[in-house]
mmCIF file with all atom_site columns, C-alpha atoms in Angstrom:
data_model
loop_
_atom_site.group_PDB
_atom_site.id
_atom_site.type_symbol
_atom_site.label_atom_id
_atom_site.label_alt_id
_atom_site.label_comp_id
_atom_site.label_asym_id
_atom_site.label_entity_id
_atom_site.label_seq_id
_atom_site.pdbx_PDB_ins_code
_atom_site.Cartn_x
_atom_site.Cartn_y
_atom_site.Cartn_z
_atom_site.occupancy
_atom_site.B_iso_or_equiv
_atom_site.pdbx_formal_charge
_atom_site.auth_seq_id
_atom_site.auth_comp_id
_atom_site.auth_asym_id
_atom_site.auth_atom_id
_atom_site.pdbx_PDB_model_num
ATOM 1   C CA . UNK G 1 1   ? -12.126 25.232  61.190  1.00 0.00 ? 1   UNK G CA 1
ATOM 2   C CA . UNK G 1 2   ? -15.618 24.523  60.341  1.00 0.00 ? 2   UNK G CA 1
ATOM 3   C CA . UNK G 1 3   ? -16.752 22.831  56.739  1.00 0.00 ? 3   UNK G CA 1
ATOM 4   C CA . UNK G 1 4   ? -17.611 25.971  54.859  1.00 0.00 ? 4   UNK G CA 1
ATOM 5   C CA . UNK G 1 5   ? -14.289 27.750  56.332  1.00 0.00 ? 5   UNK G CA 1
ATOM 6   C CA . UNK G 1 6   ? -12.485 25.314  54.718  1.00 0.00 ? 6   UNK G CA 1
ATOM 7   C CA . UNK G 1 7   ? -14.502 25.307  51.966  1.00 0.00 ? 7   UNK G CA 1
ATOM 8   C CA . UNK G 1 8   ? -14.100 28.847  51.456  1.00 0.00 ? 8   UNK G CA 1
ATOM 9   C CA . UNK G 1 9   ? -10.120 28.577  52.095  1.00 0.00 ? 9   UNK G CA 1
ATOM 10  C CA . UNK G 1 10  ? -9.766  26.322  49.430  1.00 0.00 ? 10  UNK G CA 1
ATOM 11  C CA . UNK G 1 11  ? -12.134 28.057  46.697  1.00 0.00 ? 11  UNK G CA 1
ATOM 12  C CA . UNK G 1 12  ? -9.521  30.934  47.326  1.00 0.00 ? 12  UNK G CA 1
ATOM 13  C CA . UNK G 1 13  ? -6.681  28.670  46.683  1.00 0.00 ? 13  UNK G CA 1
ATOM 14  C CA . UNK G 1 14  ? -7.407  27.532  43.581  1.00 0.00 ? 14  UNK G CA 1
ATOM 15  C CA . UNK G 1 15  ? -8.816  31.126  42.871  1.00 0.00 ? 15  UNK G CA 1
ATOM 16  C CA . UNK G 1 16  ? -5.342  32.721  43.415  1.00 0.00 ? 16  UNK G CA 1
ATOM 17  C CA . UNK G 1 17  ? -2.501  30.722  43.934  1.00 0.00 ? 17  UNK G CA 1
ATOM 18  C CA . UNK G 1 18  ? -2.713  27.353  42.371  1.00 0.00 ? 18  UNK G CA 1
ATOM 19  C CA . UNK G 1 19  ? -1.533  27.812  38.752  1.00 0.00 ? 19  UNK G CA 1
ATOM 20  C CA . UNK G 1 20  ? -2.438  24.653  36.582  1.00 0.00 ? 20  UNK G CA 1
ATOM 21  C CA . UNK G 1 21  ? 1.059   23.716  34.813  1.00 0.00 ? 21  UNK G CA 1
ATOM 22  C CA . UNK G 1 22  ? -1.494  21.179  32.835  1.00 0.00 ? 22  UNK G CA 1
ATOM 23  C CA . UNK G 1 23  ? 0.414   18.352  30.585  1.00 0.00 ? 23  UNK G CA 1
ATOM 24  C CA . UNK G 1 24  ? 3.819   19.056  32.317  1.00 0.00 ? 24  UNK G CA 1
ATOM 25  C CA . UNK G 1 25  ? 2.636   17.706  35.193  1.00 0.00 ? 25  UNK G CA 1
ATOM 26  C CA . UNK G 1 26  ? 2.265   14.248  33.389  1.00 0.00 ? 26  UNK G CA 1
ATOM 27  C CA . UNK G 1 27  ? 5.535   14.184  31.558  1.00 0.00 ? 27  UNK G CA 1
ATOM 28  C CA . UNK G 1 28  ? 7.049   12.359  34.612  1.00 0.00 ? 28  UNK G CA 1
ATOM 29  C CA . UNK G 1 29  ? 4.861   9.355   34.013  1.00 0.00 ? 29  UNK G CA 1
ATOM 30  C CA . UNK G 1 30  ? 6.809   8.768   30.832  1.00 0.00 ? 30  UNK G CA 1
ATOM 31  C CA . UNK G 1 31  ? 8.664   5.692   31.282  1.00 0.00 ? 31  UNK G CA 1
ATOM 32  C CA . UNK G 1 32  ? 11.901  5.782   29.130  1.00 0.00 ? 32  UNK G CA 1
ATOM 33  C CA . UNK G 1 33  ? 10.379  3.120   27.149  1.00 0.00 ? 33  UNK G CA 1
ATOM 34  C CA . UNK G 1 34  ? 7.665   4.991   25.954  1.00 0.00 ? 34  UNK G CA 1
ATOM 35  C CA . UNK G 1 35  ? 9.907   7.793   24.784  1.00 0.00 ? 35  UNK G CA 1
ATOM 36  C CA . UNK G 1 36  ? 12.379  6.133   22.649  1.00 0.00 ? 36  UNK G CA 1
ATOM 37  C CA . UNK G 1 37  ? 9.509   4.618   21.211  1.00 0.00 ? 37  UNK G CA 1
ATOM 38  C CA . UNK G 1 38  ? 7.819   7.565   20.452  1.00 0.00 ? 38  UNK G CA 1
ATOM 39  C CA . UNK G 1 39  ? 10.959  8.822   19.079  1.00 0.00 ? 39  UNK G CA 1
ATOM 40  C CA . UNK G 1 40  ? 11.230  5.972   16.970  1.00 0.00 ? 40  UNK G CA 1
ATOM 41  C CA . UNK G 1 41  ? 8.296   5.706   15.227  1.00 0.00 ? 41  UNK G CA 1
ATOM 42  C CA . UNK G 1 42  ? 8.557   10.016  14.718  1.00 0.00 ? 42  UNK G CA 1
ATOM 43  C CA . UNK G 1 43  ? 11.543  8.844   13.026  1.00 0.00 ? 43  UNK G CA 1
ATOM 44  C CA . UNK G 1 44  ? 10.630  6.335   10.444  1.00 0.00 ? 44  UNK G CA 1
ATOM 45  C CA . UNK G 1 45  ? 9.947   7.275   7.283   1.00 0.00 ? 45  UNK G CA 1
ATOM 46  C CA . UNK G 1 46  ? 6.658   7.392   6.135   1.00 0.00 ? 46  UNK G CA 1
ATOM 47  C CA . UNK G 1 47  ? 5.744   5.260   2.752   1.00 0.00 ? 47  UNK G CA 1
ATOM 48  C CA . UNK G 1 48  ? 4.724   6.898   0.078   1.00 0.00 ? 48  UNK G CA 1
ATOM 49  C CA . UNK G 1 49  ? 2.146   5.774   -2.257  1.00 0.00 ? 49  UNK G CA 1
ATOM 50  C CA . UNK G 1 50  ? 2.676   3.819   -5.228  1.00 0.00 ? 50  UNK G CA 1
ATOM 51  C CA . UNK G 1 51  ? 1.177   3.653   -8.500  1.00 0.00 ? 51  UNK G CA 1
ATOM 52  C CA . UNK G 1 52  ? -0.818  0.226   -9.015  1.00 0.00 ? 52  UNK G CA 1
ATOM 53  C CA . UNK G 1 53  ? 1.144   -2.311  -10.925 1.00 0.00 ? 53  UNK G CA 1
ATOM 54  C CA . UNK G 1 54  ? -0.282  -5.119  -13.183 1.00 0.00 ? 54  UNK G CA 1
ATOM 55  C CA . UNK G 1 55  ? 0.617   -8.699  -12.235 1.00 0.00 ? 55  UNK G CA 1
ATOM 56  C CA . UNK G 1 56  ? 2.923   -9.249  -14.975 1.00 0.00 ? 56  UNK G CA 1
ATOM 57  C CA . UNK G 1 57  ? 5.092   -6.651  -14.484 1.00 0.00 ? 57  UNK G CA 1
ATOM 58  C CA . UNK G 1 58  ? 4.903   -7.432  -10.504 1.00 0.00 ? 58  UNK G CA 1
ATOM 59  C CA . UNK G 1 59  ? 5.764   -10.873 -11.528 1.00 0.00 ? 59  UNK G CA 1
ATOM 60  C CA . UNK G 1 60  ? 8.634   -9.566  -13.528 1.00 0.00 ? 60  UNK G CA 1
ATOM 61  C CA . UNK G 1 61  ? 10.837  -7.659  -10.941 1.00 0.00 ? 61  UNK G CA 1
ATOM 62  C CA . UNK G 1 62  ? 9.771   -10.557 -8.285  1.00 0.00 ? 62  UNK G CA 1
ATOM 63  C CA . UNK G 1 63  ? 11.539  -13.112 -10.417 1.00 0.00 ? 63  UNK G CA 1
ATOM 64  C CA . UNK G 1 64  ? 14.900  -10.755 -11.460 1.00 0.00 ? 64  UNK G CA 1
ATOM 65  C CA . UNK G 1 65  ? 15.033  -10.302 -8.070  1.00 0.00 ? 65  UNK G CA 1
ATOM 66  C CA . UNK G 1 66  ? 15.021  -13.929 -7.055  1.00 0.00 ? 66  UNK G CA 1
ATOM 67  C CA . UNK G 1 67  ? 17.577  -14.862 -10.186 1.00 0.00 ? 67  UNK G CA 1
ATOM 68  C CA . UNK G 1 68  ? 19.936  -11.639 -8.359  1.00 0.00 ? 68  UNK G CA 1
ATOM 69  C CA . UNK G 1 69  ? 19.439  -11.722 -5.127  1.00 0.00 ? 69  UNK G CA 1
ATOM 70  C CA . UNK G 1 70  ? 18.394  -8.100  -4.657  1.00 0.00 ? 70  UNK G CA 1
ATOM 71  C CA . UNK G 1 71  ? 16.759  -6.356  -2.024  1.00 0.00 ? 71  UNK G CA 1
ATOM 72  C CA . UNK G 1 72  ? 13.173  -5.655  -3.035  1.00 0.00 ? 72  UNK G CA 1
ATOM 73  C CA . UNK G 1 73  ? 10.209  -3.019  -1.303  1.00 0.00 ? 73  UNK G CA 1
ATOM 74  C CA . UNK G 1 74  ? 6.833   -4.329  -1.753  1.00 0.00 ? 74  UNK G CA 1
ATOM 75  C CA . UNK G 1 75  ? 3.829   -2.265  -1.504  1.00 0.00 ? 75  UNK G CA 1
ATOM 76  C CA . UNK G 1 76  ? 0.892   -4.293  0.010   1.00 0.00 ? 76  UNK G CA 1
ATOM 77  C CA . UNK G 1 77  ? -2.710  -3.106  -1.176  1.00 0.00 ? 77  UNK G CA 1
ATOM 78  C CA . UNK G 1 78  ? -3.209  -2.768  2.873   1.00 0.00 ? 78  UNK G CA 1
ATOM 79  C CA . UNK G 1 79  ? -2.714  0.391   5.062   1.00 0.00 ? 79  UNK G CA 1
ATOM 80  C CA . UNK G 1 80  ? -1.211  0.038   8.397   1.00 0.00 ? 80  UNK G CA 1
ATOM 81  C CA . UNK G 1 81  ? -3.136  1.938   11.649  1.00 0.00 ? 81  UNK G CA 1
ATOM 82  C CA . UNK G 1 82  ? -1.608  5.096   10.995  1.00 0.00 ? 82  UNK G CA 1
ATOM 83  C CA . UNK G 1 83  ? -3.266  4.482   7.364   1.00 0.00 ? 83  UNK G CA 1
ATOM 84  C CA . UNK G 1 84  ? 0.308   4.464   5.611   1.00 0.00 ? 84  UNK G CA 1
ATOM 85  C CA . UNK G 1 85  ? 1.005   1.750   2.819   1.00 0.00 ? 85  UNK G CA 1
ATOM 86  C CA . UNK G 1 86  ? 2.172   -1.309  4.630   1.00 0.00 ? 86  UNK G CA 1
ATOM 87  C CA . UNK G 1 87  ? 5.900   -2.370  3.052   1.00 0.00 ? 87  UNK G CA 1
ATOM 88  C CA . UNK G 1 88  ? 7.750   -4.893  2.879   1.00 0.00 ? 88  UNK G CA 1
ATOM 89  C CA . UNK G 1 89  ? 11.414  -4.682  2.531   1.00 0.00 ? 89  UNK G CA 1
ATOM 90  C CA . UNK G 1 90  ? 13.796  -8.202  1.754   1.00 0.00 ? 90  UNK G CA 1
ATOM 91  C CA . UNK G 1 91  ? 14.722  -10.322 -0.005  1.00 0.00 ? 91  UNK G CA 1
ATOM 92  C CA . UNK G 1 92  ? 12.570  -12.806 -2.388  1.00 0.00 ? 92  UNK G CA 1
ATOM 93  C CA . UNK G 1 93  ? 13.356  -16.729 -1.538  1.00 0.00 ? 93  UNK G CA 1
ATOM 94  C CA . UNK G 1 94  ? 10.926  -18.095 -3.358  1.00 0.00 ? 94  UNK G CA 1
ATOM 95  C CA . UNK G 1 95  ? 7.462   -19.191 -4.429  1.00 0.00 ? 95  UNK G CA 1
ATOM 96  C CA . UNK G 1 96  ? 4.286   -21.524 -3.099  1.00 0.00 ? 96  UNK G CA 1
ATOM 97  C CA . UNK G 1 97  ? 1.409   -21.644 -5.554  1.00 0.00 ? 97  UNK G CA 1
ATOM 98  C CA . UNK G 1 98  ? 0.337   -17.933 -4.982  1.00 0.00 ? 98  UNK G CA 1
ATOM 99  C CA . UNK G 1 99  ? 2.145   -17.215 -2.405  1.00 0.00 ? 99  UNK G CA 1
ATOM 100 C CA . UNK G 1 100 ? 6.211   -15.220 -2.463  1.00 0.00 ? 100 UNK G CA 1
ATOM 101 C CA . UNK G 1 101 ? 8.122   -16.253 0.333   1.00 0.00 ? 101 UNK G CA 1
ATOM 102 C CA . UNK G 1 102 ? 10.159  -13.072 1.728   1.00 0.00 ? 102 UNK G CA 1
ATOM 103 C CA . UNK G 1 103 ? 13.335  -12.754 4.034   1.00 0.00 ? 103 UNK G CA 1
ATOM 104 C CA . UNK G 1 104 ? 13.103  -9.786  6.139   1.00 0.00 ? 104 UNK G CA 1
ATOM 105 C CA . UNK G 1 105 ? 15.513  -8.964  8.784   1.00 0.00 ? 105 UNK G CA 1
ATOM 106 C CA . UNK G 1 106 ? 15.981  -13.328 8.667   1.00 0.00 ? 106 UNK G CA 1
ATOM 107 C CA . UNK G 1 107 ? 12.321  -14.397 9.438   1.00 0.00 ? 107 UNK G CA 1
ATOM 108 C CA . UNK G 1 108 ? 10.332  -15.514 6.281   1.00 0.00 ? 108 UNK G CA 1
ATOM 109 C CA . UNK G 1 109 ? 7.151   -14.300 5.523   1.00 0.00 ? 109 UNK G CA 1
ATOM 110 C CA . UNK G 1 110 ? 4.638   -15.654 3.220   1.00 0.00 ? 110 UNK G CA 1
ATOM 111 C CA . UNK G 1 111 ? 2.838   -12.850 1.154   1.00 0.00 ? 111 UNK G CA 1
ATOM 112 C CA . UNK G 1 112 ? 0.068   -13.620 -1.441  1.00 0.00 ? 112 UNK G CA 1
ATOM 113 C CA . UNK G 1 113 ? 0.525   -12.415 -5.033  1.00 0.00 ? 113 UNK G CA 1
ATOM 114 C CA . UNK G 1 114 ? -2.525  -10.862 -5.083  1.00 0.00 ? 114 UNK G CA 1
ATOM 115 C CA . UNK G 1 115 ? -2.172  -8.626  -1.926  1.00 0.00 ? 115 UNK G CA 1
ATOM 116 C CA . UNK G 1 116 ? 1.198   -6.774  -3.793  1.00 0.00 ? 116 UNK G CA 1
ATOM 117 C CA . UNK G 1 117 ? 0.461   -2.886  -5.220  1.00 0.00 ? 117 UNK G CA 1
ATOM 118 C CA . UNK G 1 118 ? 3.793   -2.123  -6.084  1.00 0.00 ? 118 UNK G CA 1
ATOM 119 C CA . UNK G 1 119 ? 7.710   -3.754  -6.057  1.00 0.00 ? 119 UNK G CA 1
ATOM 120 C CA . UNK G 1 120 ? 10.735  -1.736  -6.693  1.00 0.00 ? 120 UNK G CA 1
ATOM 121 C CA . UNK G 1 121 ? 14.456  -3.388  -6.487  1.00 0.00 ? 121 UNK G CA 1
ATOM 122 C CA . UNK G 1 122 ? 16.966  -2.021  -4.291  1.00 0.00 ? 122 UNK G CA 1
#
């Protein structure tokens, strides 16, 4: 078969009996990974925005929650990649200069006083 005989054979191909299935084709390439991530993140809830709080008050609910040991959400003035609110959600432990230390899921986090929007208790 020459070069433009096989040219021609496959112009008719793809002409008439190659149907594109287009993004199935690709689904296989999913590792199982990827797809209970993507299923996890499509199932988080998605932050809603706060109203702005003054410090005071902030300062307020930071400290009952310290003196009860509740569970507290904090609403950073930040927005994550998916530009959602970025929250924090544990427990206060304490306090450096401007700083609130944070227990969240057992790791401690240092936040500055400055960066918090918004805290409600739990």
């Amino acid at each position: 078969m020459s070069k433009e005989e096989s040219e021609t054979c496959a112009a008719r191909f793809f002409k008439n009996d190659y149907h594109d299935r287009g993004m199935l084709k690709w689904q296989g390439f999913f590792l199982s990974d990827h797809t209970s991530a993507i299923k996890k993140e499509a199932a988080q809830d998605i932050p809603v925005l706060r109203p702005e709080m003054n410090q005071s008050e902030i300062g307020r609910i930071l400290n009952d929650s310290w003196e009860s040991c509740t569970k507290v959400s904090i609403q950073l003035n930040q927005v994550n990649g998916n530009a959602f609110p970025v929250e924090i959600n544990g427990y206060v432990k304490g306090y450096q200069e401007d700083k609130i230390c944070i227990s969240v899921k057992g790791n401690m986090r240092l936040i500055s006083i400055e960066s918090v929007k918004n805290v409600i208790k739990f």
